[in-house]
Amino acid sequence: VQDFYNIYAFCRWADDLGDELGSPQRSLEALDWWQSELENCYQGNTSHPVYLALSQTIQQYEIPITPFADLISAFKQDQTVHHYVDFPQLQDYCNRSANPVGRLVLYLARAVSAETFALSDSICTGLQLANFWQDVARDLTIGRVYLPQDMREKFHVTIREIQNGDCTIGFRGLLAFEVQRARGFLESGWPLIPQLPPSFRFDIALFIRGGLAILEKIEKQNFNVLQIRPRLKKSDFFKLFVQAIVQSRWPGAQPPS
């Protein structure tokens, strides 16, 4: 458990440095400092309490610097990139903002391989996308639009319409497409569960099911996320909890789409 806390502390600090300092310039400077502290950690020359704890986890599980550095690079990108031209550009962001977290979990699970990396990446990208489509309106308030420009143009959706909260036929069509794409990523990651130690299976099953449940909520409100933010209720959490327990005990069973 302590190793999860050590990794979480790193991520929490990086996230706060990216979002809580009041200006992109200050955040970039702080993230540069955080990256230098990371490099010092890997050189065995750190005094920061977060890195002192993290260094023990890094050594015990032989974690390379890449996933930590990728996360910092994503937080830096948040300071300068607020719109995405196409899905490959957005996926590259997910590769550094979400996928490294899954890979760090795999190191803690001692389940590292090319196959588990690919499956974990699919899950994490799907979760990131589900969060984006849940929070289109919220992200817009801080100037971020994750719906790719080429797809907005294909469905004839303008930034002004999104800003005005106009849930047009085009917007619903665009979000329906993106929801289905996110679902594909999440469902493709199911085969990871039986490849994990039993103690990790429940959490991963719960994450996948939670992401799928958010996408279902979006569909049920006819993709109107501009005026109503889809949320899971207590009854939803209970259902997901039970389903994840079943999935973790019988990991070979594929859930219905």
Short mmCIF file of N, CA and C in Angstrom, two decimals, residues 125-238:
data_model
loop_
_atom_site.label_atom_id
_atom_site.label_comp_id
_atom_site.label_asym_id
_atom_site.label_seq_id
_atom_site.Cartn_x
_atom_site.Cartn_y
_atom_site.Cartn_z
N THR A 125 -6.37 4.94 -21.78
CA THR A 125 -6.83 5.88 -22.81
C THR A 125 -8.35 5.96 -22.81
N GLY A 126 -9.01 4.80 -22.70
CA GLY A 126 -10.47 4.80 -22.66
C GLY A 126 -11.02 5.58 -21.47
N LEU A 127 -10.39 5.42 -20.31
CA LEU A 127 -10.82 6.16 -19.12
C LEU A 127 -10.62 7.65 -19.29
N GLN A 128 -9.48 8.03 -19.88
CA GLN A 128 -9.22 9.45 -20.12
C GLN A 128 -10.26 10.05 -21.06
N LEU A 129 -10.56 9.32 -22.12
CA LEU A 129 -11.56 9.80 -23.08
C LEU A 129 -12.94 9.90 -22.44
N ALA A 130 -13.31 8.90 -21.65
CA ALA A 130 -14.61 8.95 -20.96
C ALA A 130 -14.70 10.19 -20.08
N ASN A 131 -13.61 10.51 -19.40
CA ASN A 131 -13.58 11.71 -18.56
C ASN A 131 -13.71 12.98 -19.40
N PHE A 132 -13.03 13.00 -20.55
CA PHE A 132 -13.14 14.17 -21.43
C PHE A 132 -14.59 14.39 -21.85
N TRP A 133 -15.27 13.32 -22.27
CA TRP A 133 -16.62 13.48 -22.82
C TRP A 133 -17.64 13.73 -21.70
N GLN A 134 -17.33 13.32 -20.50
CA GLN A 134 -18.15 13.66 -19.34
C GLN A 134 -18.04 15.14 -19.01
N ASP A 135 -16.86 15.71 -19.23
CA ASP A 135 -16.55 17.07 -18.75
C ASP A 135 -16.32 18.08 -19.87
N VAL A 136 -17.01 17.91 -20.99
CA VAL A 136 -16.84 18.87 -22.10
C VAL A 136 -17.12 20.29 -21.63
N ALA A 137 -18.22 20.49 -20.92
CA ALA A 137 -18.58 21.84 -20.46
C ALA A 137 -17.61 22.35 -19.41
N ARG A 138 -17.25 21.50 -18.47
CA ARG A 138 -16.35 21.91 -17.40
C ARG A 138 -14.98 22.29 -17.96
N ASP A 139 -14.45 21.49 -18.89
CA ASP A 139 -13.14 21.79 -19.47
C ASP A 139 -13.18 23.11 -20.25
N LEU A 140 -14.33 23.37 -20.88
CA LEU A 140 -14.44 24.60 -21.66
C LEU A 140 -14.30 25.83 -20.78
N THR A 141 -14.71 25.75 -19.53
CA THR A 141 -14.61 26.90 -18.63
C THR A 141 -13.17 27.27 -18.33
N ILE A 142 -12.24 26.33 -18.51
CA ILE A 142 -10.82 26.65 -18.32
C ILE A 142 -10.09 26.69 -19.67
N GLY A 143 -10.88 26.82 -20.74
CA GLY A 143 -10.31 27.05 -22.05
C GLY A 143 -9.80 25.83 -22.79
N ARG A 144 -10.21 24.63 -22.35
CA ARG A 144 -9.72 23.41 -22.99
C ARG A 144 -10.84 22.71 -23.75
N VAL A 145 -10.53 22.33 -24.99
CA VAL A 145 -11.46 21.60 -25.84
C VAL A 145 -10.75 20.36 -26.33
N TYR A 146 -11.22 19.20 -25.89
CA TYR A 146 -10.56 17.95 -26.26
C TYR A 146 -11.22 17.28 -27.46
N LEU A 147 -12.40 17.73 -27.85
CA LEU A 147 -13.00 17.20 -29.07
C LEU A 147 -12.14 17.61 -30.25
N PRO A 148 -11.58 16.66 -31.01
CA PRO A 148 -10.63 17.00 -32.07
C PRO A 148 -11.25 17.90 -33.14
N GLN A 149 -10.46 18.82 -33.63
CA GLN A 149 -10.93 19.80 -34.60
C GLN A 149 -11.45 19.14 -35.87
N ASP A 150 -10.74 18.13 -36.38
CA ASP A 150 -11.19 17.51 -37.63
C ASP A 150 -12.54 16.84 -37.48
N MET A 151 -12.82 16.27 -36.28
CA MET A 151 -14.12 15.66 -36.05
C MET A 151 -15.20 16.72 -35.83
N ARG A 152 -14.84 17.83 -35.20
CA ARG A 152 -15.82 18.93 -35.06
C ARG A 152 -16.24 19.43 -36.43
N GLU A 153 -15.26 19.54 -37.32
CA GLU A 153 -15.58 20.01 -38.67
C GLU A 153 -16.41 18.98 -39.43
N LYS A 154 -16.11 17.71 -39.24
CA LYS A 154 -16.87 16.65 -39.92
C LYS A 154 -18.34 16.67 -39.51
N PHE A 155 -18.60 16.94 -38.23
CA PHE A 155 -19.98 16.96 -37.74
C PHE A 155 -20.56 18.37 -37.69
N HIS A 156 -19.83 19.35 -38.24
CA HIS A 156 -20.30 20.74 -38.33
C HIS A 156 -20.62 21.32 -36.96
N VAL A 157 -19.69 21.12 -36.03
CA VAL A 157 -19.83 21.65 -34.68
C VAL A 157 -18.81 22.76 -34.48
N THR A 158 -19.26 23.92 -34.01
CA THR A 158 -18.36 25.04 -33.79
C THR A 158 -18.09 25.23 -32.30
N ILE A 159 -16.97 25.88 -32.01
CA ILE A 159 -16.64 26.20 -30.62
C ILE A 159 -17.70 27.12 -30.03
N ARG A 160 -18.19 28.05 -30.83
CA ARG A 160 -19.22 28.98 -30.34
C ARG A 160 -20.47 28.23 -29.89
N GLU A 161 -20.88 27.21 -30.65
CA GLU A 161 -22.06 26.43 -30.27
C GLU A 161 -21.83 25.72 -28.93
N ILE A 162 -20.62 25.18 -28.76
CA ILE A 162 -20.30 24.50 -27.51
C ILE A 162 -20.32 25.50 -26.36
N GLN A 163 -19.74 26.67 -26.59
CA GLN A 163 -19.72 27.71 -25.56
C GLN A 163 -21.13 28.15 -25.17
N ASN A 164 -22.03 28.18 -26.15
CA ASN A 164 -23.41 28.59 -25.90
C ASN A 164 -24.26 27.47 -25.31
N GLY A 165 -23.68 26.27 -25.20
CA GLY A 165 -24.44 25.15 -24.67
C GLY A 165 -25.46 24.59 -25.64
N ASP A 166 -25.21 24.81 -26.94
CA ASP A 166 -26.15 24.34 -27.95
C ASP A 166 -25.88 22.87 -28.27
N CYS A 167 -26.72 22.00 -27.76
CA CYS A 167 -26.54 20.57 -27.99
C CYS A 167 -27.25 20.21 -29.30
N THR A 168 -26.61 20.56 -30.41
CA THR A 168 -27.19 20.39 -31.73
C THR A 168 -27.16 18.92 -32.15
N ILE A 169 -27.84 18.64 -33.26
CA ILE A 169 -27.80 17.29 -33.81
C ILE A 169 -26.36 16.92 -34.16
N GLY A 170 -25.63 17.89 -34.68
CA GLY A 170 -24.23 17.63 -35.02
C GLY A 170 -23.40 17.30 -33.79
N PHE A 171 -23.62 18.04 -32.71
CA PHE A 171 -22.87 17.78 -31.48
C PHE A 171 -23.19 16.39 -30.93
N ARG A 172 -24.48 16.03 -30.94
CA ARG A 172 -24.86 14.70 -30.45
C ARG A 172 -24.22 13.60 -31.29
N GLY A 173 -24.17 13.83 -32.60
CA GLY A 173 -23.54 12.85 -33.47
C GLY A 173 -22.05 12.73 -33.21
N LEU A 174 -21.41 13.86 -33.00
CA LEU A 174 -19.98 13.87 -32.70
C LEU A 174 -19.70 13.13 -31.40
N LEU A 175 -20.47 13.44 -30.37
CA LEU A 175 -20.22 12.79 -29.08
C LEU A 175 -20.55 11.30 -29.13
N ALA A 176 -21.57 10.95 -29.90
CA ALA A 176 -21.90 9.53 -30.05
C ALA A 176 -20.71 8.78 -30.66
N PHE A 177 -20.08 9.38 -31.64
CA PHE A 177 -18.90 8.77 -32.26
C PHE A 177 -17.77 8.63 -31.25
N GLU A 178 -17.50 9.68 -30.50
CA GLU A 178 -16.39 9.66 -29.56
C GLU A 178 -16.67 8.73 -28.37
N VAL A 179 -17.91 8.64 -27.95
CA VAL A 179 -18.27 7.71 -26.88
C VAL A 179 -18.01 6.27 -27.32
N GLN A 180 -18.39 5.96 -28.55
CA GLN A 180 -18.16 4.61 -29.05
C GLN A 180 -16.68 4.31 -29.17
N ARG A 181 -15.90 5.29 -29.55
CA ARG A 181 -14.45 5.10 -29.65
C ARG A 181 -13.87 4.83 -28.25
N ALA A 182 -14.30 5.59 -27.26
CA ALA A 182 -13.82 5.37 -25.89
C ALA A 182 -14.22 3.98 -25.40
N ARG A 183 -15.45 3.57 -25.71
CA ARG A 183 -15.91 2.24 -25.29
C ARG A 183 -15.02 1.14 -25.90
N GLY A 184 -14.64 1.32 -27.15
CA GLY A 184 -13.78 0.34 -27.80
C GLY A 184 -12.45 0.17 -27.08
N PHE A 185 -11.86 1.29 -26.63
CA PHE A 185 -10.61 1.21 -25.89
C PHE A 185 -10.80 0.47 -24.57
N LEU A 186 -11.88 0.77 -23.85
CA LEU A 186 -12.10 0.14 -22.55
C LEU A 186 -12.36 -1.36 -22.70
N GLU A 187 -13.21 -1.72 -23.63
CA GLU A 187 -13.54 -3.14 -23.80
C GLU A 187 -12.34 -3.94 -24.29
N SER A 188 -11.48 -3.31 -25.06
CA SER A 188 -10.29 -4.01 -25.55
C SER A 188 -9.31 -4.36 -24.43
N GLY A 189 -9.45 -3.66 -23.29
CA GLY A 189 -8.54 -3.90 -22.18
C GLY A 189 -8.97 -5.02 -21.24
N TRP A 190 -10.16 -5.60 -21.42
CA TRP A 190 -10.64 -6.64 -20.50
C TRP A 190 -9.66 -7.80 -20.33
N PRO A 191 -8.98 -8.25 -21.39
CA PRO A 191 -8.07 -9.40 -21.22
C PRO A 191 -6.92 -9.16 -20.25
N LEU A 192 -6.73 -7.92 -19.81
CA LEU A 192 -5.67 -7.66 -18.84
C LEU A 192 -5.98 -8.30 -17.49
N ILE A 193 -7.24 -8.34 -17.11
CA ILE A 193 -7.62 -8.74 -15.75
C ILE A 193 -7.08 -10.11 -15.36
N PRO A 194 -7.27 -11.17 -16.16
CA PRO A 194 -6.74 -12.48 -15.74
C PRO A 194 -5.22 -12.56 -15.73
N GLN A 195 -4.54 -11.57 -16.31
CA GLN A 195 -3.08 -11.59 -16.32
C GLN A 195 -2.48 -10.89 -15.10
N LEU A 196 -3.35 -10.37 -14.24
CA LEU A 196 -2.89 -9.66 -13.05
C LEU A 196 -2.96 -10.56 -11.82
N PRO A 197 -2.16 -10.28 -10.80
CA PRO A 197 -2.31 -10.99 -9.53
C PRO A 197 -3.72 -10.77 -8.98
N PRO A 198 -4.29 -11.71 -8.26
CA PRO A 198 -5.66 -11.58 -7.75
C PRO A 198 -5.91 -10.28 -6.99
N SER A 199 -4.93 -9.80 -6.25
CA SER A 199 -5.14 -8.59 -5.44
C SER A 199 -5.32 -7.33 -6.28
N PHE A 200 -4.99 -7.38 -7.57
CA PHE A 200 -5.12 -6.21 -8.44
C PHE A 200 -6.36 -6.28 -9.33
N ARG A 201 -6.97 -7.44 -9.43
CA ARG A 201 -8.03 -7.62 -10.42
C ARG A 201 -9.27 -6.80 -10.13
N PHE A 202 -9.66 -6.71 -8.86
CA PHE A 202 -10.88 -5.98 -8.51
C PHE A 202 -10.78 -4.52 -8.94
N ASP A 203 -9.67 -3.87 -8.62
CA ASP A 203 -9.53 -2.44 -8.92
C ASP A 203 -9.60 -2.18 -10.42
N ILE A 204 -8.93 -3.02 -11.20
CA ILE A 204 -8.93 -2.80 -12.64
C ILE A 204 -10.31 -3.05 -13.22
N ALA A 205 -10.99 -4.11 -12.75
CA ALA A 205 -12.35 -4.37 -13.21
C ALA A 205 -13.28 -3.21 -12.86
N LEU A 206 -13.10 -2.64 -11.67
CA LEU A 206 -13.94 -1.52 -11.24
C LEU A 206 -13.68 -0.29 -12.09
N PHE A 207 -12.42 -0.02 -12.41
CA PHE A 207 -12.10 1.13 -13.26
C PHE A 207 -12.75 0.99 -14.63
N ILE A 208 -12.61 -0.19 -15.23
CA ILE A 208 -13.18 -0.38 -16.57
C ILE A 208 -14.69 -0.21 -16.53
N ARG A 209 -15.33 -0.87 -15.56
CA ARG A 209 -16.78 -0.79 -15.47
C ARG A 209 -17.24 0.63 -15.16
N GLY A 210 -16.48 1.34 -14.36
CA GLY A 210 -16.84 2.73 -14.07
C GLY A 210 -16.80 3.60 -15.33
N GLY A 211 -15.75 3.41 -16.13
CA GLY A 211 -15.66 4.16 -17.38
C GLY A 211 -16.80 3.83 -18.32
N LEU A 212 -17.13 2.55 -18.45
CA LEU A 212 -18.23 2.14 -19.31
C LEU A 212 -19.56 2.69 -18.80
N ALA A 213 -19.71 2.75 -17.46
CA ALA A 213 -20.95 3.26 -16.89
C ALA A 213 -21.13 4.75 -17.20
N ILE A 214 -20.04 5.51 -17.16
CA ILE A 214 -20.11 6.94 -17.52
C ILE A 214 -20.53 7.10 -18.97
N LEU A 215 -19.96 6.29 -19.84
CA LEU A 215 -20.33 6.37 -21.26
C LEU A 215 -21.80 6.04 -21.45
N GLU A 216 -22.29 5.07 -20.70
CA GLU A 216 -23.71 4.71 -20.78
C GLU A 216 -24.59 5.86 -20.30
N LYS A 217 -24.15 6.54 -19.24
CA LYS A 217 -24.91 7.69 -18.74
C LYS A 217 -25.00 8.78 -19.82
N ILE A 218 -23.88 9.00 -20.51
CA ILE A 218 -23.87 10.01 -21.57
C ILE A 218 -24.89 9.65 -22.65
N GLU A 219 -24.92 8.39 -23.01
CA GLU A 219 -25.87 7.93 -24.03
C GLU A 219 -27.31 8.11 -23.56
N LYS A 220 -27.57 7.76 -22.30
CA LYS A 220 -28.94 7.81 -21.79
C LYS A 220 -29.48 9.23 -21.72
N GLN A 221 -28.60 10.23 -21.61
CA GLN A 221 -29.09 11.61 -21.63
C GLN A 221 -28.93 12.22 -23.02
N ASN A 222 -28.90 11.33 -24.01
CA ASN A 222 -28.87 11.72 -25.42
C ASN A 222 -27.71 12.65 -25.73
N PHE A 223 -26.57 12.39 -25.08
CA PHE A 223 -25.30 13.07 -25.36
C PHE A 223 -25.31 14.56 -25.02
N ASN A 224 -26.28 14.97 -24.22
CA ASN A 224 -26.33 16.37 -23.81
C ASN A 224 -25.47 16.57 -22.56
N VAL A 225 -24.16 16.69 -22.76
CA VAL A 225 -23.23 16.92 -21.64
C VAL A 225 -22.93 18.40 -21.46
N LEU A 226 -23.50 19.24 -22.32
CA LEU A 226 -23.24 20.68 -22.23
C LEU A 226 -24.07 21.32 -21.13
N GLN A 227 -25.23 20.76 -20.84
CA GLN A 227 -26.12 21.33 -19.84
C GLN A 227 -26.26 20.43 -18.61
N ILE A 228 -25.97 19.15 -18.78
CA ILE A 228 -26.09 18.20 -17.67
C ILE A 228 -24.83 17.34 -17.61
N ARG A 229 -24.10 17.42 -16.52
CA ARG A 229 -22.91 16.59 -16.38
C ARG A 229 -23.33 15.19 -15.91
N PRO A 230 -23.02 14.16 -16.69
CA PRO A 230 -23.41 12.80 -16.28
C PRO A 230 -22.67 12.37 -15.02
N ARG A 231 -23.42 11.80 -14.09
CA ARG A 231 -22.85 11.36 -12.81
C ARG A 231 -23.36 9.96 -12.48
N LEU A 232 -22.56 9.25 -11.71
CA LEU A 232 -22.97 7.96 -11.21
C LEU A 232 -23.64 8.14 -9.85
N LYS A 233 -24.74 7.42 -9.63
CA LYS A 233 -25.45 7.48 -8.35
C LYS A 233 -24.90 6.42 -7.40
N LYS A 234 -25.33 6.50 -6.15
CA LYS A 234 -24.90 5.51 -5.16
C LYS A 234 -25.29 4.11 -5.59
N SER A 235 -26.48 3.96 -6.16
CA SER A 235 -26.92 2.65 -6.63
C SER A 235 -26.03 2.14 -7.75
N ASP A 236 -25.53 3.06 -8.58
CA ASP A 236 -24.62 2.67 -9.66
C ASP A 236 -23.31 2.14 -9.08
N PHE A 237 -22.80 2.83 -8.06
CA PHE A 237 -21.55 2.40 -7.45
C PHE A 237 -21.69 1.02 -6.81
N PHE A 238 -22.83 0.77 -6.18
CA PHE A 238 -23.05 -0.54 -5.56
C PHE A 238 -23.06 -1.62 -6.63
#
